């Protein structure tokens, strides 16, 4: 078994309204960042896990995202897997 680090990015799908992003964009503009055209807010997570291979770690992280970390109806996700110990 090796230890892996999964960097997970969860964002709202493009068709979903993002009130948090709108609020952030308005705040940036009010601070003088007039060039801001829009903001989309999301989540960033890091998960450390033990797995037999990078493929096995990827499958487990995908299942974690599907079951808990992302709402597949309104959110999309992507992740990167990095080996922390030699495979």
mmCIF file of N, CA and C in Angstrom:
data_model
loop_
_atom_site.group_PDB
_atom_site.id
_atom_site.type_symbol
_atom_site.label_atom_id
_atom_site.label_comp_id
_atom_site.label_asym_id
_atom_site.label_seq_id
_atom_site.Cartn_x
_atom_site.Cartn_y
_atom_site.Cartn_z
ATOM 1 N N UNK A 1 0.830 -1.187 0.000
ATOM 2 C CA UNK A 1 0.000 0.000 0.000
ATOM 3 C C UNK A 1 0.875 1.253 0.000
ATOM 4 N N UNK A 2 0.406 2.241 -0.705
ATOM 5 C CA UNK A 2 1.065 3.543 -0.750
ATOM 6 C C UNK A 2 0.072 4.603 -0.304
ATOM 7 N N UNK A 3 0.596 5.741 0.097
ATOM 8 C CA UNK A 3 -0.246 6.855 0.504
ATOM 9 C C UNK A 3 -0.321 7.857 -0.650
ATOM 10 N N UNK A 4 -1.524 8.343 -0.889
ATOM 11 C CA UNK A 4 -1.772 9.289 -1.980
ATOM 12 C C UNK A 4 -2.472 10.520 -1.424
ATOM 13 N N UNK A 5 -2.256 11.624 -2.108
ATOM 14 C CA UNK A 5 -2.954 12.870 -1.807
ATOM 15 C C UNK A 5 -3.847 13.196 -2.990
ATOM 16 N N UNK A 6 -5.129 13.356 -2.705
ATOM 17 C CA UNK A 6 -6.084 13.760 -3.742
ATOM 18 C C UNK A 6 -6.411 15.235 -3.523
ATOM 19 N N UNK A 7 -6.223 16.024 -4.563
ATOM 20 C CA UNK A 7 -6.639 17.433 -4.547
ATOM 21 C C UNK A 7 -7.927 17.507 -5.347
ATOM 22 N N UNK A 8 -9.013 17.873 -4.665
ATOM 23 C CA UNK A 8 -10.347 17.808 -5.253
ATOM 24 C C UNK A 8 -10.909 19.217 -5.406
ATOM 25 N N UNK A 9 -11.416 19.511 -6.594
ATOM 26 C CA UNK A 9 -12.024 20.805 -6.899
ATOM 27 C C UNK A 9 -13.490 20.572 -7.240
ATOM 28 N N UNK A 10 -14.383 21.190 -6.472
ATOM 29 C CA UNK A 10 -15.820 21.054 -6.687
ATOM 30 C C UNK A 10 -16.369 22.424 -7.058
ATOM 31 N N UNK A 11 -17.074 22.498 -8.194
ATOM 32 C CA UNK A 11 -17.650 23.772 -8.644
ATOM 33 C C UNK A 11 -19.090 23.569 -9.073
ATOM 34 N N UNK A 12 -19.850 24.637 -9.011
ATOM 35 C CA UNK A 12 -21.218 24.585 -9.506
ATOM 36 C C UNK A 12 -21.208 24.422 -11.018
ATOM 37 N N UNK A 13 -22.171 23.703 -11.527
ATOM 38 C CA UNK A 13 -22.294 23.577 -12.983
ATOM 39 C C UNK A 13 -22.607 24.952 -13.571
ATOM 40 N N UNK A 14 -22.213 25.190 -14.816
ATOM 41 C CA UNK A 14 -22.387 26.522 -15.417
ATOM 42 C C UNK A 14 -23.829 27.023 -15.431
ATOM 43 N N UNK A 15 -24.800 26.144 -15.473
ATOM 44 C CA UNK A 15 -26.200 26.571 -15.548
ATOM 45 C C UNK A 15 -26.812 26.862 -14.179
ATOM 46 N N UNK A 16 -26.053 26.621 -13.099
ATOM 47 C CA UNK A 16 -26.564 26.820 -11.741
ATOM 48 C C UNK A 16 -26.225 28.227 -11.265
ATOM 49 N N UNK A 17 -27.221 28.922 -10.700
ATOM 50 C CA UNK A 17 -27.026 30.254 -10.151
ATOM 51 C C UNK A 17 -26.025 30.187 -8.995
ATOM 52 N N UNK A 18 -25.134 31.162 -8.905
ATOM 53 C CA UNK A 18 -24.090 31.189 -7.881
ATOM 54 C C UNK A 18 -24.160 32.494 -7.087
ATOM 55 N N UNK A 19 -25.057 32.570 -6.083
ATOM 56 C CA UNK A 19 -25.186 33.814 -5.327
ATOM 57 C C UNK A 19 -23.907 34.204 -4.581
ATOM 58 N N UNK A 20 -23.152 33.222 -4.110
ATOM 59 C CA UNK A 20 -21.893 33.531 -3.428
ATOM 60 C C UNK A 20 -20.913 34.172 -4.404
ATOM 61 N N UNK A 21 -20.825 33.639 -5.607
ATOM 62 C CA UNK A 21 -19.956 34.217 -6.630
ATOM 63 C C UNK A 21 -20.370 35.634 -6.990
ATOM 64 N N UNK A 22 -21.677 35.864 -7.108
ATOM 65 C CA UNK A 22 -22.173 37.209 -7.408
ATOM 66 C C UNK A 22 -21.804 38.196 -6.306
ATOM 67 N N UNK A 23 -21.930 37.768 -5.045
ATOM 68 C CA UNK A 23 -21.588 38.625 -3.916
ATOM 69 C C UNK A 23 -20.101 38.948 -3.907
ATOM 70 N N UNK A 24 -19.266 37.947 -4.178
ATOM 71 C CA UNK A 24 -17.822 38.171 -4.234
ATOM 72 C C UNK A 24 -17.472 39.140 -5.364
ATOM 73 N N UNK A 25 -18.079 38.948 -6.532
ATOM 74 C CA UNK A 25 -17.813 39.840 -7.671
ATOM 75 C C UNK A 25 -18.208 41.271 -7.330
ATOM 76 N N UNK A 26 -19.382 41.459 -6.716
ATOM 77 C CA UNK A 26 -19.815 42.804 -6.328
ATOM 78 C C UNK A 26 -18.846 43.421 -5.323
ATOM 79 N N UNK A 27 -18.383 42.614 -4.355
ATOM 80 C CA UNK A 27 -17.425 43.108 -3.368
ATOM 81 C C UNK A 27 -16.119 43.534 -4.004
ATOM 82 N N UNK A 28 -15.631 42.750 -4.945
ATOM 83 C CA UNK A 28 -14.390 43.105 -5.638
ATOM 84 C C UNK A 28 -14.545 44.398 -6.423
ATOM 85 N N UNK A 29 -15.679 44.539 -7.109
ATOM 86 C CA UNK A 29 -15.915 45.777 -7.859
ATOM 87 C C UNK A 29 -15.994 46.978 -6.924
ATOM 88 N N UNK A 30 -16.634 46.810 -5.766
ATOM 89 C CA UNK A 30 -16.750 47.926 -4.819
ATOM 90 C C UNK A 30 -15.395 48.299 -4.219
ATOM 91 N N UNK A 31 -14.426 47.395 -4.291
ATOM 92 C CA UNK A 31 -13.074 47.685 -3.809
ATOM 93 C C UNK A 31 -12.181 48.244 -4.912
ATOM 94 N N UNK A 32 -12.770 48.502 -6.072
ATOM 95 C CA UNK A 32 -12.016 49.129 -7.143
ATOM 96 C C UNK A 32 -11.512 48.181 -8.218
ATOM 97 N N UNK A 33 -11.893 46.923 -8.151
ATOM 98 C CA UNK A 33 -11.491 45.954 -9.180
ATOM 99 C C UNK A 33 -12.568 45.889 -10.258
ATOM 100 N N UNK A 34 -12.686 46.987 -10.996
ATOM 101 C CA UNK A 34 -13.740 47.130 -11.994
ATOM 102 C C UNK A 34 -13.612 46.157 -13.154
ATOM 103 N N UNK A 35 -12.438 45.588 -13.344
ATOM 104 C CA UNK A 35 -12.225 44.651 -14.447
ATOM 105 C C UNK A 35 -12.864 43.275 -14.203
ATOM 106 N N UNK A 36 -13.340 43.018 -12.985
ATOM 107 C CA UNK A 36 -13.951 41.718 -12.673
ATOM 108 C C UNK A 36 -15.289 41.602 -13.396
ATOM 109 N N UNK A 37 -15.402 40.610 -14.244
ATOM 110 C CA UNK A 37 -16.645 40.375 -14.991
ATOM 111 C C UNK A 37 -17.528 39.344 -14.324
ATOM 112 N N UNK A 38 -16.939 38.450 -13.541
ATOM 113 C CA UNK A 38 -17.739 37.438 -12.868
ATOM 114 C C UNK A 38 -16.874 36.545 -12.001
ATOM 115 N N UNK A 39 -17.502 35.925 -11.024
ATOM 116 C CA UNK A 39 -16.819 35.014 -10.113
ATOM 117 C C UNK A 39 -17.706 33.791 -9.916
ATOM 118 N N UNK A 40 -17.091 32.615 -9.909
ATOM 119 C CA UNK A 40 -17.783 31.377 -9.561
ATOM 120 C C UNK A 40 -17.077 30.819 -8.328
ATOM 121 N N UNK A 41 -17.817 30.557 -7.271
ATOM 122 C CA UNK A 41 -17.246 30.034 -6.034
ATOM 123 C C UNK A 41 -17.333 28.511 -6.039
ATOM 124 N N UNK A 42 -16.436 27.879 -5.317
ATOM 125 C CA UNK A 42 -16.434 26.423 -5.243
ATOM 126 C C UNK A 42 -15.755 25.960 -3.973
ATOM 127 N N UNK A 43 -15.401 24.677 -3.951
ATOM 128 C CA UNK A 43 -14.734 24.083 -2.790
ATOM 129 C C UNK A 43 -13.438 23.421 -3.245
ATOM 130 N N UNK A 44 -12.453 23.452 -2.362
ATOM 131 C CA UNK A 44 -11.192 22.752 -2.580
ATOM 132 C C UNK A 44 -10.979 21.850 -1.375
ATOM 133 N N UNK A 45 -10.708 20.569 -1.624
ATOM 134 C CA UNK A 45 -10.483 19.623 -0.540
ATOM 135 C C UNK A 45 -9.213 18.839 -0.807
ATOM 136 N N UNK A 46 -8.535 18.440 0.252
ATOM 137 C CA UNK A 46 -7.410 17.524 0.156
ATOM 138 C C UNK A 46 -7.737 16.289 0.976
ATOM 139 N N UNK A 47 -7.586 15.122 0.378
ATOM 140 C CA UNK A 47 -7.859 13.858 1.051
ATOM 141 C C UNK A 47 -6.612 12.988 0.924
ATOM 142 N N UNK A 48 -6.115 12.496 2.039
ATOM 143 C CA UNK A 48 -5.012 11.534 2.037
ATOM 144 C C UNK A 48 -5.608 10.144 2.210
ATOM 145 N N UNK A 49 -5.140 9.208 1.405
ATOM 146 C CA UNK A 49 -5.672 7.850 1.497
ATOM 147 C C UNK A 49 -4.608 6.839 1.119
ATOM 148 N N UNK A 50 -4.765 5.638 1.620
ATOM 149 C CA UNK A 50 -3.902 4.523 1.268
ATOM 150 C C UNK A 50 -4.581 3.707 0.182
ATOM 151 N N UNK A 51 -3.813 3.300 -0.807
ATOM 152 C CA UNK A 51 -4.345 2.491 -1.902
ATOM 153 C C UNK A 51 -3.213 1.676 -2.507
ATOM 154 N N UNK A 52 -3.586 0.628 -3.225
ATOM 155 C CA UNK A 52 -2.604 -0.265 -3.835
ATOM 156 C C UNK A 52 -1.926 0.352 -5.056
ATOM 157 N N UNK A 53 -2.604 1.297 -5.721
ATOM 158 C CA UNK A 53 -2.072 1.898 -6.941
ATOM 159 C C UNK A 53 -2.723 3.260 -7.162
ATOM 160 N N UNK A 54 -2.152 4.069 -8.062
ATOM 161 C CA UNK A 54 -2.804 5.347 -8.384
ATOM 162 C C UNK A 54 -4.201 5.144 -8.962
ATOM 163 N N UNK A 55 -4.385 4.092 -9.734
ATOM 164 C CA UNK A 55 -5.705 3.807 -10.313
ATOM 165 C C UNK A 55 -6.719 3.472 -9.222
ATOM 166 N N UNK A 56 -6.293 2.687 -8.240
ATOM 167 C CA UNK A 56 -7.191 2.330 -7.127
ATOM 168 C C UNK A 56 -7.532 3.574 -6.309
ATOM 169 N N UNK A 57 -6.537 4.439 -6.067
ATOM 170 C CA UNK A 57 -6.794 5.682 -5.338
ATOM 171 C C UNK A 57 -7.778 6.546 -6.106
ATOM 172 N N UNK A 58 -7.597 6.633 -7.416
ATOM 173 C CA UNK A 58 -8.490 7.431 -8.253
ATOM 174 C C UNK A 58 -9.924 6.905 -8.195
ATOM 175 N N UNK A 59 -10.085 5.601 -8.241
ATOM 176 C CA UNK A 59 -11.430 5.011 -8.165
ATOM 177 C C UNK A 59 -12.095 5.319 -6.833
ATOM 178 N N UNK A 60 -11.331 5.253 -5.735
ATOM 179 C CA UNK A 60 -11.895 5.532 -4.408
ATOM 180 C C UNK A 60 -12.284 7.004 -4.279
ATOM 181 N N UNK A 61 -11.432 7.892 -4.776
ATOM 182 C CA UNK A 61 -11.734 9.329 -4.696
ATOM 183 C C UNK A 61 -12.958 9.659 -5.549
ATOM 184 N N UNK A 62 -13.063 9.053 -6.709
ATOM 185 C CA UNK A 62 -14.237 9.257 -7.558
ATOM 186 C C UNK A 62 -15.505 8.835 -6.812
ATOM 187 N N UNK A 63 -15.452 7.701 -6.120
ATOM 188 C CA UNK A 63 -16.604 7.242 -5.348
ATOM 189 C C UNK A 63 -16.915 8.200 -4.198
ATOM 190 N N UNK A 64 -15.881 8.724 -3.536
ATOM 191 C CA UNK A 64 -16.090 9.695 -2.452
ATOM 192 C C UNK A 64 -16.818 10.935 -2.966
ATOM 193 N N UNK A 65 -16.385 11.412 -4.121
ATOM 194 C CA UNK A 65 -17.009 12.603 -4.704
ATOM 195 C C UNK A 65 -18.461 12.331 -5.069
ATOM 196 N N UNK A 66 -18.719 11.176 -5.682
ATOM 197 C CA UNK A 66 -20.089 10.829 -6.081
ATOM 198 C C UNK A 66 -21.020 10.671 -4.892
ATOM 199 N N UNK A 67 -20.509 10.122 -3.787
ATOM 200 C CA UNK A 67 -21.370 9.791 -2.650
ATOM 201 C C UNK A 67 -21.497 10.898 -1.615
ATOM 202 N N UNK A 68 -20.485 11.781 -1.495
ATOM 203 C CA UNK A 68 -20.546 12.765 -0.418
ATOM 204 C C UNK A 68 -19.998 14.139 -0.770
ATOM 205 N N UNK A 69 -18.857 14.197 -1.409
ATOM 206 C CA UNK A 69 -18.151 15.474 -1.536
ATOM 207 C C UNK A 69 -18.744 16.428 -2.563
ATOM 208 N N UNK A 70 -19.482 15.920 -3.529
ATOM 209 C CA UNK A 70 -20.107 16.771 -4.545
ATOM 210 C C UNK A 70 -21.548 16.330 -4.743
ATOM 211 N N UNK A 71 -22.392 17.293 -5.047
ATOM 212 C CA UNK A 71 -23.789 17.005 -5.393
ATOM 213 C C UNK A 71 -23.850 16.920 -6.918
ATOM 214 N N UNK A 72 -23.942 15.712 -7.474
ATOM 215 C CA UNK A 72 -23.852 15.562 -8.925
ATOM 216 C C UNK A 72 -24.968 16.263 -9.706
ATOM 217 N N UNK A 73 -26.022 16.661 -9.033
ATOM 218 C CA UNK A 73 -27.119 17.352 -9.723
ATOM 219 C C UNK A 73 -26.722 18.783 -10.065
ATOM 220 N N UNK A 74 -26.018 19.451 -9.147
ATOM 221 C CA UNK A 74 -25.688 20.865 -9.369
ATOM 222 C C UNK A 74 -24.193 21.151 -9.423
ATOM 223 N N UNK A 75 -23.350 20.155 -9.095
ATOM 224 C CA UNK A 75 -21.914 20.405 -9.038
ATOM 225 C C UNK A 75 -21.132 19.463 -9.950
ATOM 226 N N UNK A 76 -19.996 19.941 -10.393
ATOM 227 C CA UNK A 76 -19.017 19.134 -11.120
ATOM 228 C C UNK A 76 -17.782 19.037 -10.249
ATOM 229 N N UNK A 77 -16.980 18.016 -10.503
ATOM 230 C CA UNK A 77 -15.736 17.904 -9.755
ATOM 231 C C UNK A 77 -14.639 17.349 -10.647
ATOM 232 N N UNK A 78 -13.428 17.642 -10.220
ATOM 233 C CA UNK A 78 -12.233 17.068 -10.845
ATOM 234 C C UNK A 78 -11.216 16.902 -9.731
ATOM 235 N N UNK A 79 -10.266 16.009 -9.946
ATOM 236 C CA UNK A 79 -9.260 15.807 -8.920
ATOM 237 C C UNK A 79 -7.944 15.370 -9.532
ATOM 238 N N UNK A 80 -6.898 15.551 -8.736
ATOM 239 C CA UNK A 80 -5.552 15.131 -9.093
ATOM 240 C C UNK A 80 -5.076 14.197 -7.998
ATOM 241 N N UNK A 81 -4.348 13.162 -8.372
ATOM 242 C CA UNK A 81 -3.803 12.206 -7.414
ATOM 243 C C UNK A 81 -2.279 12.331 -7.429
ATOM 244 N N UNK A 82 -1.692 12.445 -6.246
ATOM 245 C CA UNK A 82 -0.236 12.521 -6.121
ATOM 246 C C UNK A 82 0.218 11.450 -5.136
ATOM 247 N N UNK A 83 1.212 10.680 -5.506
ATOM 248 C CA UNK A 83 1.778 9.667 -4.611
ATOM 249 C C UNK A 83 2.648 10.368 -3.559
ATOM 250 N N UNK A 84 2.381 10.078 -2.294
ATOM 251 C CA UNK A 84 3.184 10.648 -1.211
ATOM 252 C C UNK A 84 4.281 9.696 -0.770
ATOM 253 N N UNK A 85 4.088 8.409 -1.020
ATOM 254 C CA UNK A 85 5.105 7.403 -0.761
ATOM 255 C C UNK A 85 5.278 6.592 -2.036
ATOM 256 N N UNK A 86 6.442 6.032 -2.252
ATOM 257 C CA UNK A 86 6.661 5.283 -3.504
ATOM 258 C C UNK A 86 5.634 4.175 -3.716
ATOM 259 N N UNK A 87 5.191 4.031 -4.959
ATOM 260 C CA UNK A 87 4.205 3.004 -5.296
ATOM 261 C C UNK A 87 4.898 1.661 -5.480
#
